[in-house]
GROMACS .gro file of C-alpha atoms in nm:
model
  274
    1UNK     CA    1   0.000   0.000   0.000
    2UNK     CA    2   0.128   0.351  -0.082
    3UNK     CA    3  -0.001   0.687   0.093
    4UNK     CA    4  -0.165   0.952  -0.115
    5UNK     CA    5  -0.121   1.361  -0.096
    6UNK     CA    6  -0.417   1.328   0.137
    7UNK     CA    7  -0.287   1.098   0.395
    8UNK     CA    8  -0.500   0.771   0.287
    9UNK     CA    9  -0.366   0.447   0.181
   10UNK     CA   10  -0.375   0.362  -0.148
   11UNK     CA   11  -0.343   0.022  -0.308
   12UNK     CA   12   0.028  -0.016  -0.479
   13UNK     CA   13   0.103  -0.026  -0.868
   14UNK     CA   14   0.142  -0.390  -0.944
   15UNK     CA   15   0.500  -0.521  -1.049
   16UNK     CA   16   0.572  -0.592  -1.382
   17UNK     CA   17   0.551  -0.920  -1.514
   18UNK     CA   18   0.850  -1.113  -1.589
   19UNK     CA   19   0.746  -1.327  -1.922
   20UNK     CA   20   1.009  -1.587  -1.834
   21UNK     CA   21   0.781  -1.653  -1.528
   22UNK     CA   22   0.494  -1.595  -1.741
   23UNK     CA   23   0.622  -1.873  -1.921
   24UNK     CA   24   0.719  -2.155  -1.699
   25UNK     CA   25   0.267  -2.055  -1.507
   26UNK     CA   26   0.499  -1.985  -1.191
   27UNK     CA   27   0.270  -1.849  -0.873
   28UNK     CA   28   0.489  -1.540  -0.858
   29UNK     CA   29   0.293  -1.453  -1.219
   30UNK     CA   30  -0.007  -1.569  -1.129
   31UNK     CA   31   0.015  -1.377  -0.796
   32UNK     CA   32   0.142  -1.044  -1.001
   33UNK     CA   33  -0.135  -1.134  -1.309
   34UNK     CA   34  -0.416  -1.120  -0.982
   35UNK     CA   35  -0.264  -0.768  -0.908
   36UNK     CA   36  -0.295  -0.654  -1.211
   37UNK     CA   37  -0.613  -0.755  -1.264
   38UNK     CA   38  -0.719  -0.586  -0.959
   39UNK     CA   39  -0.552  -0.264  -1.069
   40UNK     CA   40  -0.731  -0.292  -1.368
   41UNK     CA   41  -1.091  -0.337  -1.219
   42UNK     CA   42  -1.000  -0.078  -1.029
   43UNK     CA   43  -0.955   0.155  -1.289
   44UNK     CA   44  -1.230   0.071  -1.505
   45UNK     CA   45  -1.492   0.112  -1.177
   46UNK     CA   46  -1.355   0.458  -1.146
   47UNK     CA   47  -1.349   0.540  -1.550
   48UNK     CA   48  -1.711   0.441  -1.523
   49UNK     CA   49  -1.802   0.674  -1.195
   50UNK     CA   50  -1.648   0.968  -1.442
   51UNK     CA   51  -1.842   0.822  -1.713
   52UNK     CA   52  -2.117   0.829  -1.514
   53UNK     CA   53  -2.075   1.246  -1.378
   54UNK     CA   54  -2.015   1.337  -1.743
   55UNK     CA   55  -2.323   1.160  -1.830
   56UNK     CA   56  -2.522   1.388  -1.562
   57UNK     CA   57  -2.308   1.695  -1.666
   58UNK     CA   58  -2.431   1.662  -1.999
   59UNK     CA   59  -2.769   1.629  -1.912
   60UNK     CA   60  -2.748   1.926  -1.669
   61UNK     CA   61  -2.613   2.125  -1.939
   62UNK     CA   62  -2.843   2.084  -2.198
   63UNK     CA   63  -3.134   2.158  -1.929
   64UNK     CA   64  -2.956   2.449  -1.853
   65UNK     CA   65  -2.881   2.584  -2.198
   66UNK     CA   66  -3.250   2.512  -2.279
   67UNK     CA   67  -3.393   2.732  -1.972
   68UNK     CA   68  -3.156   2.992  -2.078
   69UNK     CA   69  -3.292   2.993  -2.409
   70UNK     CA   70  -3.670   3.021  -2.278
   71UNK     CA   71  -3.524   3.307  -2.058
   72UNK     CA   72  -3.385   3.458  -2.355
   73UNK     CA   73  -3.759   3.392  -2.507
   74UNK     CA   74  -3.950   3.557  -2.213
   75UNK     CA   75  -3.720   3.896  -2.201
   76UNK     CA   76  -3.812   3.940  -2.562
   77UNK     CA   77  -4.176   3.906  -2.486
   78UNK     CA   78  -4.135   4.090  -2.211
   79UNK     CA   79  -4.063   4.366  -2.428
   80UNK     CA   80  -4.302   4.328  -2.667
   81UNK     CA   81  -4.581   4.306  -2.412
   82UNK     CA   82  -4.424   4.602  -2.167
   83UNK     CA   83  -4.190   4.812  -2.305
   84UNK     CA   84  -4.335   4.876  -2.695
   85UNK     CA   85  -4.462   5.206  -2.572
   86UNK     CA   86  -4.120   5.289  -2.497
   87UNK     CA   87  -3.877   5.353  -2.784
   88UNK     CA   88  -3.517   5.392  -2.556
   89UNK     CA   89  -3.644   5.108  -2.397
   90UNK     CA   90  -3.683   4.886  -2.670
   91UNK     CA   91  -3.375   4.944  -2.806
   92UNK     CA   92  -3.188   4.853  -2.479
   93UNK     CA   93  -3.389   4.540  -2.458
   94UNK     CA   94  -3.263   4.431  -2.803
   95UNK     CA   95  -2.894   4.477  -2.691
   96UNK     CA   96  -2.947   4.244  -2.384
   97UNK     CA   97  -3.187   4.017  -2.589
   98UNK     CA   98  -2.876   3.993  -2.812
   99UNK     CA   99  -2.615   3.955  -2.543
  100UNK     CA  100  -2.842   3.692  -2.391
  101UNK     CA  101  -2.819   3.511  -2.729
  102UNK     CA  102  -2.476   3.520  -2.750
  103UNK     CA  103  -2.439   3.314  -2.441
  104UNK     CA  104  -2.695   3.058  -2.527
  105UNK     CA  105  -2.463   2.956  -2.817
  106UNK     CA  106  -2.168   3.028  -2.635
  107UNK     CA  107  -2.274   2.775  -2.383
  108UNK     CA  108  -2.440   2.509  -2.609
  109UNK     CA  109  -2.138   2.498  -2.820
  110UNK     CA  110  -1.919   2.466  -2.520
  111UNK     CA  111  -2.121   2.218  -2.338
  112UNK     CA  112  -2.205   1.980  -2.672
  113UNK     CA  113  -1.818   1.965  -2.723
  114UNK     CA  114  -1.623   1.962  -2.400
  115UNK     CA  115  -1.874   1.684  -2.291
  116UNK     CA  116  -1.914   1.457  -2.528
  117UNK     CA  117  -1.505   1.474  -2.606
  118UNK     CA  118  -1.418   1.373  -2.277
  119UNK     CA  119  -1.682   1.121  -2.258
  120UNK     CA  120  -1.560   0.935  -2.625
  121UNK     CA  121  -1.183   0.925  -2.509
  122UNK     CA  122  -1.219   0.765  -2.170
  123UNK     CA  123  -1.512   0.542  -2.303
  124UNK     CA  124  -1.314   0.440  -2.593
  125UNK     CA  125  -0.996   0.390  -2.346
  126UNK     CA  126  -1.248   0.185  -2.156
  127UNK     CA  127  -1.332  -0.017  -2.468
  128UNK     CA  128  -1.009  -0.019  -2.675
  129UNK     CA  129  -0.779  -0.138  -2.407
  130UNK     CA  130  -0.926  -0.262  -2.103
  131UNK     CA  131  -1.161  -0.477  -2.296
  132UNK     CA  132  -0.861  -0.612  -2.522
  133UNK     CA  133  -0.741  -0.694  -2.151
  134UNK     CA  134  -1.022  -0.857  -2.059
  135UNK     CA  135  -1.076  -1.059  -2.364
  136UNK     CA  136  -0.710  -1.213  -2.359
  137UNK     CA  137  -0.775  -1.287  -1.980
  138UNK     CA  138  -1.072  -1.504  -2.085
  139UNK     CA  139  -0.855  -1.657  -2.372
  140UNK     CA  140  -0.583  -1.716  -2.067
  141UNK     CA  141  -0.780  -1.892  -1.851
  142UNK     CA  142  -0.962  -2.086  -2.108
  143UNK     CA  143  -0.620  -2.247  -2.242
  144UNK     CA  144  -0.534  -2.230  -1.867
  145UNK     CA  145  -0.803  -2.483  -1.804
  146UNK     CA  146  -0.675  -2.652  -2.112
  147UNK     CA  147  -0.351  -2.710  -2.017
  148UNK     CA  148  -0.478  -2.870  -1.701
  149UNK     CA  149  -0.695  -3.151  -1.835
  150UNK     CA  150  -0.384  -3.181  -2.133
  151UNK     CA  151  -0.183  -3.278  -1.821
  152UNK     CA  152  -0.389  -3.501  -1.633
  153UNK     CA  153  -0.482  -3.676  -1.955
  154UNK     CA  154  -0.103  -3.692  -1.998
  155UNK     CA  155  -0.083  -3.862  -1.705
  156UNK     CA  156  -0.335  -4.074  -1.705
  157UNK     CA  157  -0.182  -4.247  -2.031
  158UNK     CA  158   0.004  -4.585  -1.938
  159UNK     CA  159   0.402  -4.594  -2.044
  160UNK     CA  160   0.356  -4.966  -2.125
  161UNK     CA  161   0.200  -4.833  -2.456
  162UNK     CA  162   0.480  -4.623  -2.667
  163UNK     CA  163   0.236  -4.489  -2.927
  164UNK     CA  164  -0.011  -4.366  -2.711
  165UNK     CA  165   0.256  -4.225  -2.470
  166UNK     CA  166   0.427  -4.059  -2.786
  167UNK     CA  167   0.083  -3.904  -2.912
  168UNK     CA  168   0.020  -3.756  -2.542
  169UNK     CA  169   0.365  -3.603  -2.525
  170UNK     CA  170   0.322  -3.461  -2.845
  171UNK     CA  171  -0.056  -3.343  -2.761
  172UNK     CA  172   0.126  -3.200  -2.413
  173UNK     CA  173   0.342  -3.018  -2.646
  174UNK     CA  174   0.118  -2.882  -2.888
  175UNK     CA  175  -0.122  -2.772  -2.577
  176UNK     CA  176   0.196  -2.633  -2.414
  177UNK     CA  177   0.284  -2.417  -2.664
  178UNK     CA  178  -0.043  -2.270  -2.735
  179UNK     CA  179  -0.035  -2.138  -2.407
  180UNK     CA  180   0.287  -2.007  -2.399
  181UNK     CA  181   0.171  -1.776  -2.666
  182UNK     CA  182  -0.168  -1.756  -2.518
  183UNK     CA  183   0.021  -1.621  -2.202
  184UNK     CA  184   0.231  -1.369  -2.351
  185UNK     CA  185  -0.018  -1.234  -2.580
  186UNK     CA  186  -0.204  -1.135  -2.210
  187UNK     CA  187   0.089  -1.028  -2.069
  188UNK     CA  188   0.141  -0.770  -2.415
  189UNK     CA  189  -0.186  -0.690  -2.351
  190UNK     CA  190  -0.138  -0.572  -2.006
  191UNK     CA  191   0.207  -0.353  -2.094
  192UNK     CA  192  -0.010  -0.193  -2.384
  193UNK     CA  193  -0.278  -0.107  -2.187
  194UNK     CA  194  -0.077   0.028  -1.901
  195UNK     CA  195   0.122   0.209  -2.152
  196UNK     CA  196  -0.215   0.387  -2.334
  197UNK     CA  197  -0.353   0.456  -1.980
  198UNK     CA  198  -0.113   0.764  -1.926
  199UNK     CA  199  -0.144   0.906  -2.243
  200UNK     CA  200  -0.486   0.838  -2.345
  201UNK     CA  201  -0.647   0.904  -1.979
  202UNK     CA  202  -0.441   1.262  -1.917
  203UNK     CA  203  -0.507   1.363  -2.299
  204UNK     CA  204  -0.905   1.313  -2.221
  205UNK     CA  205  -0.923   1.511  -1.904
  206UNK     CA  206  -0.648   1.783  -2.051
  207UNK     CA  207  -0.933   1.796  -2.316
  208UNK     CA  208  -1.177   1.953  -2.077
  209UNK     CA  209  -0.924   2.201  -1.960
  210UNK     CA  210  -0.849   2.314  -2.301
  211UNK     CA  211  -1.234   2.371  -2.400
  212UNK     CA  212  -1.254   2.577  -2.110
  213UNK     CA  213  -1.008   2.755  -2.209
  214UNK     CA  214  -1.105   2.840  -2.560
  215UNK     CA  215  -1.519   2.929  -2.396
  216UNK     CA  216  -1.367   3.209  -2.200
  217UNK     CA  217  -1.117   3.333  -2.512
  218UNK     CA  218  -1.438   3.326  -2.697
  219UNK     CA  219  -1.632   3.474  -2.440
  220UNK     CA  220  -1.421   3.770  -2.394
  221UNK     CA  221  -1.391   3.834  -2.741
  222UNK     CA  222  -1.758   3.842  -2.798
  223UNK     CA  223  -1.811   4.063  -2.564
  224UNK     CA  224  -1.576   4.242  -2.570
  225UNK     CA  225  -1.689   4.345  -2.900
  226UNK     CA  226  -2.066   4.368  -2.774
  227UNK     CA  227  -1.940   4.605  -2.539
  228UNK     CA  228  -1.719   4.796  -2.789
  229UNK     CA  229  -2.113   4.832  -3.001
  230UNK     CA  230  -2.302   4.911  -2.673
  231UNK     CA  231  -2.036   5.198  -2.553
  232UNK     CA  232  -2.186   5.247  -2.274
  233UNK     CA  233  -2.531   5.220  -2.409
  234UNK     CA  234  -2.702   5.034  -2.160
  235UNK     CA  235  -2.552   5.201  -1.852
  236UNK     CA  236  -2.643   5.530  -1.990
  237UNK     CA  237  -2.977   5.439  -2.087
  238UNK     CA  238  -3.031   5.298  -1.685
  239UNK     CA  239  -2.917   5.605  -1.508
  240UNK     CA  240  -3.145   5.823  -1.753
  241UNK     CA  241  -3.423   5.604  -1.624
  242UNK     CA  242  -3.306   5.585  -1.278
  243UNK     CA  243  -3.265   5.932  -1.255
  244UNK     CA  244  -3.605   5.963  -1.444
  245UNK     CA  245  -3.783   5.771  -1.133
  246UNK     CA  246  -3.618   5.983  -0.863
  247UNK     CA  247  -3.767   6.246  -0.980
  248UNK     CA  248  -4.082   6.057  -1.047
  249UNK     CA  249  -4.078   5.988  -0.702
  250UNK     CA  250  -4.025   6.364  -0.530
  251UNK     CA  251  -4.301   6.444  -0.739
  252UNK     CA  252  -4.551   6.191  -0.611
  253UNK     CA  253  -4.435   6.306  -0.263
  254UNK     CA  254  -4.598   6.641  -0.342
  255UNK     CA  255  -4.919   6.509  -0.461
  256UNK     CA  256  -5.042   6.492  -0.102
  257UNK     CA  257  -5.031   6.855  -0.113
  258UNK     CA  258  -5.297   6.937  -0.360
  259UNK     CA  259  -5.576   6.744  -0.128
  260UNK     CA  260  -5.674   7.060   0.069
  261UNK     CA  261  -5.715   7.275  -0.269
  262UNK     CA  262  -5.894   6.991  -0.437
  263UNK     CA  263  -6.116   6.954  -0.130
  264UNK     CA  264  -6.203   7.342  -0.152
  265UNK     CA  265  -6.261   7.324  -0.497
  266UNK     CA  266  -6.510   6.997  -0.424
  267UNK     CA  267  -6.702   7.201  -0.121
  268UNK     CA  268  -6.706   7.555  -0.331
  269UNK     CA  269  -6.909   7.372  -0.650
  270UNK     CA  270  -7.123   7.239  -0.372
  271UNK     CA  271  -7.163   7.523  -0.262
  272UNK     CA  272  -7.237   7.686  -0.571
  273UNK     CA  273  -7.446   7.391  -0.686
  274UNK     CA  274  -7.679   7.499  -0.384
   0.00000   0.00000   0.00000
């Protein structure tokens, strides 16, 4: 067991497999084989968790890129329905309606992308390699089991009868051999995979990194070049309304004031009227 930056125990690489014992079946390779398949298991349970969050990211995302959209929807109608009257107003709404639009694609493109990148490379990892390393396990074990009943039928086979002792040899042989290649052929399979795991695993997370990158160089430039259009638009057009409802608002503090003089008014036509 190793210790990791955060102070837990982690399980240790496996050794690497000598093919000389991978020959000759010792237990040493079959104890360092059972290591490495438990490394391997390992990863692939973890690769699937991360399969799994990318899955729910990219559902996530498109929910969120579609409520943005309806937002973008409802601030347009919102305009239509509120703010027609209002010809200042209108035009300011346009300029956000656009700026909201520029996000929604912003984001979709980012999200569609960055996602489903990630998600290919460590699925195809998964597939490519692991599952190469799975299959020549199952190839292993079969000519494992083969090599077994080659040897007790080997056995089995009385010396008092050359030909049929000469014809199990051979079979021994010919059994022996497969599975000496069978062996190493798992054993390739293992180096490869470990091998494509560094590359192929970092490459597939370093993609996410670099699509985030590239979303906020995009996103800067777009709006930075909204913002060189709007100059100042916006923010001018809010403090004229701002300071067009302060004063709104000191006059509708005087309104109480012209009760008394409407009241007169009302009780002089009464008056009048009688």
């Amino acid at each position: 067991m190793t210790v990791s930056n955060n102070g837990m125990a982690m399980p240790a690489f496996p050794p690497k497999i000598d093919c000389s014992e991978a020959i000759q079946d010792s237990p040493r390779f079959r104890a360092t084989v059972a290591q490495h398949t438990a490394y391997f298991n390992r990863l692939e349970n973890r690769l699937n968790e991360m399969l799994r969050h990318i899955t729910a990211m990219i559902d996530f995302s498109k929910n969120y890129v579609n409520t943005f959209y309806k937002l973008t929807v409802s601030v347009n109608q919102l305009c239509d329905e509120s703010f027609s009257g209002n010809p200042l107003a209108s035009t300011t709404f346009q300029g956000l309606s656009e700026a909201y639009a520029h996000t929604v694609n912003l984001f979709r493109t980012y999200y569609d992308h960055s996602n489903v990148v990630i998600y290919t490379k460590l699925s195809n990892f998964i597939k490519n390699e692991l599952t190469k390393v799975a299959e020549s396990r199952a190839h292993f074990e079969n000519m494992s089991q083969s090599m077994d009943e080659a040897l007790v039928k080997n056995a089995g086979i009385s010396r008092q009868k050359p030909a049929d002792a000469t014809e199990g040899r051979n079979a021994l042989t010919a059994v022996g051999t497969c599975f000496a290649h069978t062996t190493l052929d798992y054993v390739a399979n293992i180096n490869i995979a470990h091998a494509h795991k560094d590359h192929m695993i970092l490459d597939a997370l370093w993609t996410l990194v670099r699509e985030s990158s590239a979303f906020f160089s995009k996103g800067h430039a777009t709006f930075d070049e909204w913002t060189a259009a709007d100059n100042g638009a916006v923010a001018d057009t809010i403090q004229t309304f701002a300071a067009k409802s302060k004063l709104i608002e000191r006059k509708m503090q005087d309104v109480h004031s012209l009760v008394p003089k409407v009241s007169s008014k009302i009780e002089f036509s009464r008056y009048m009227g009688n």
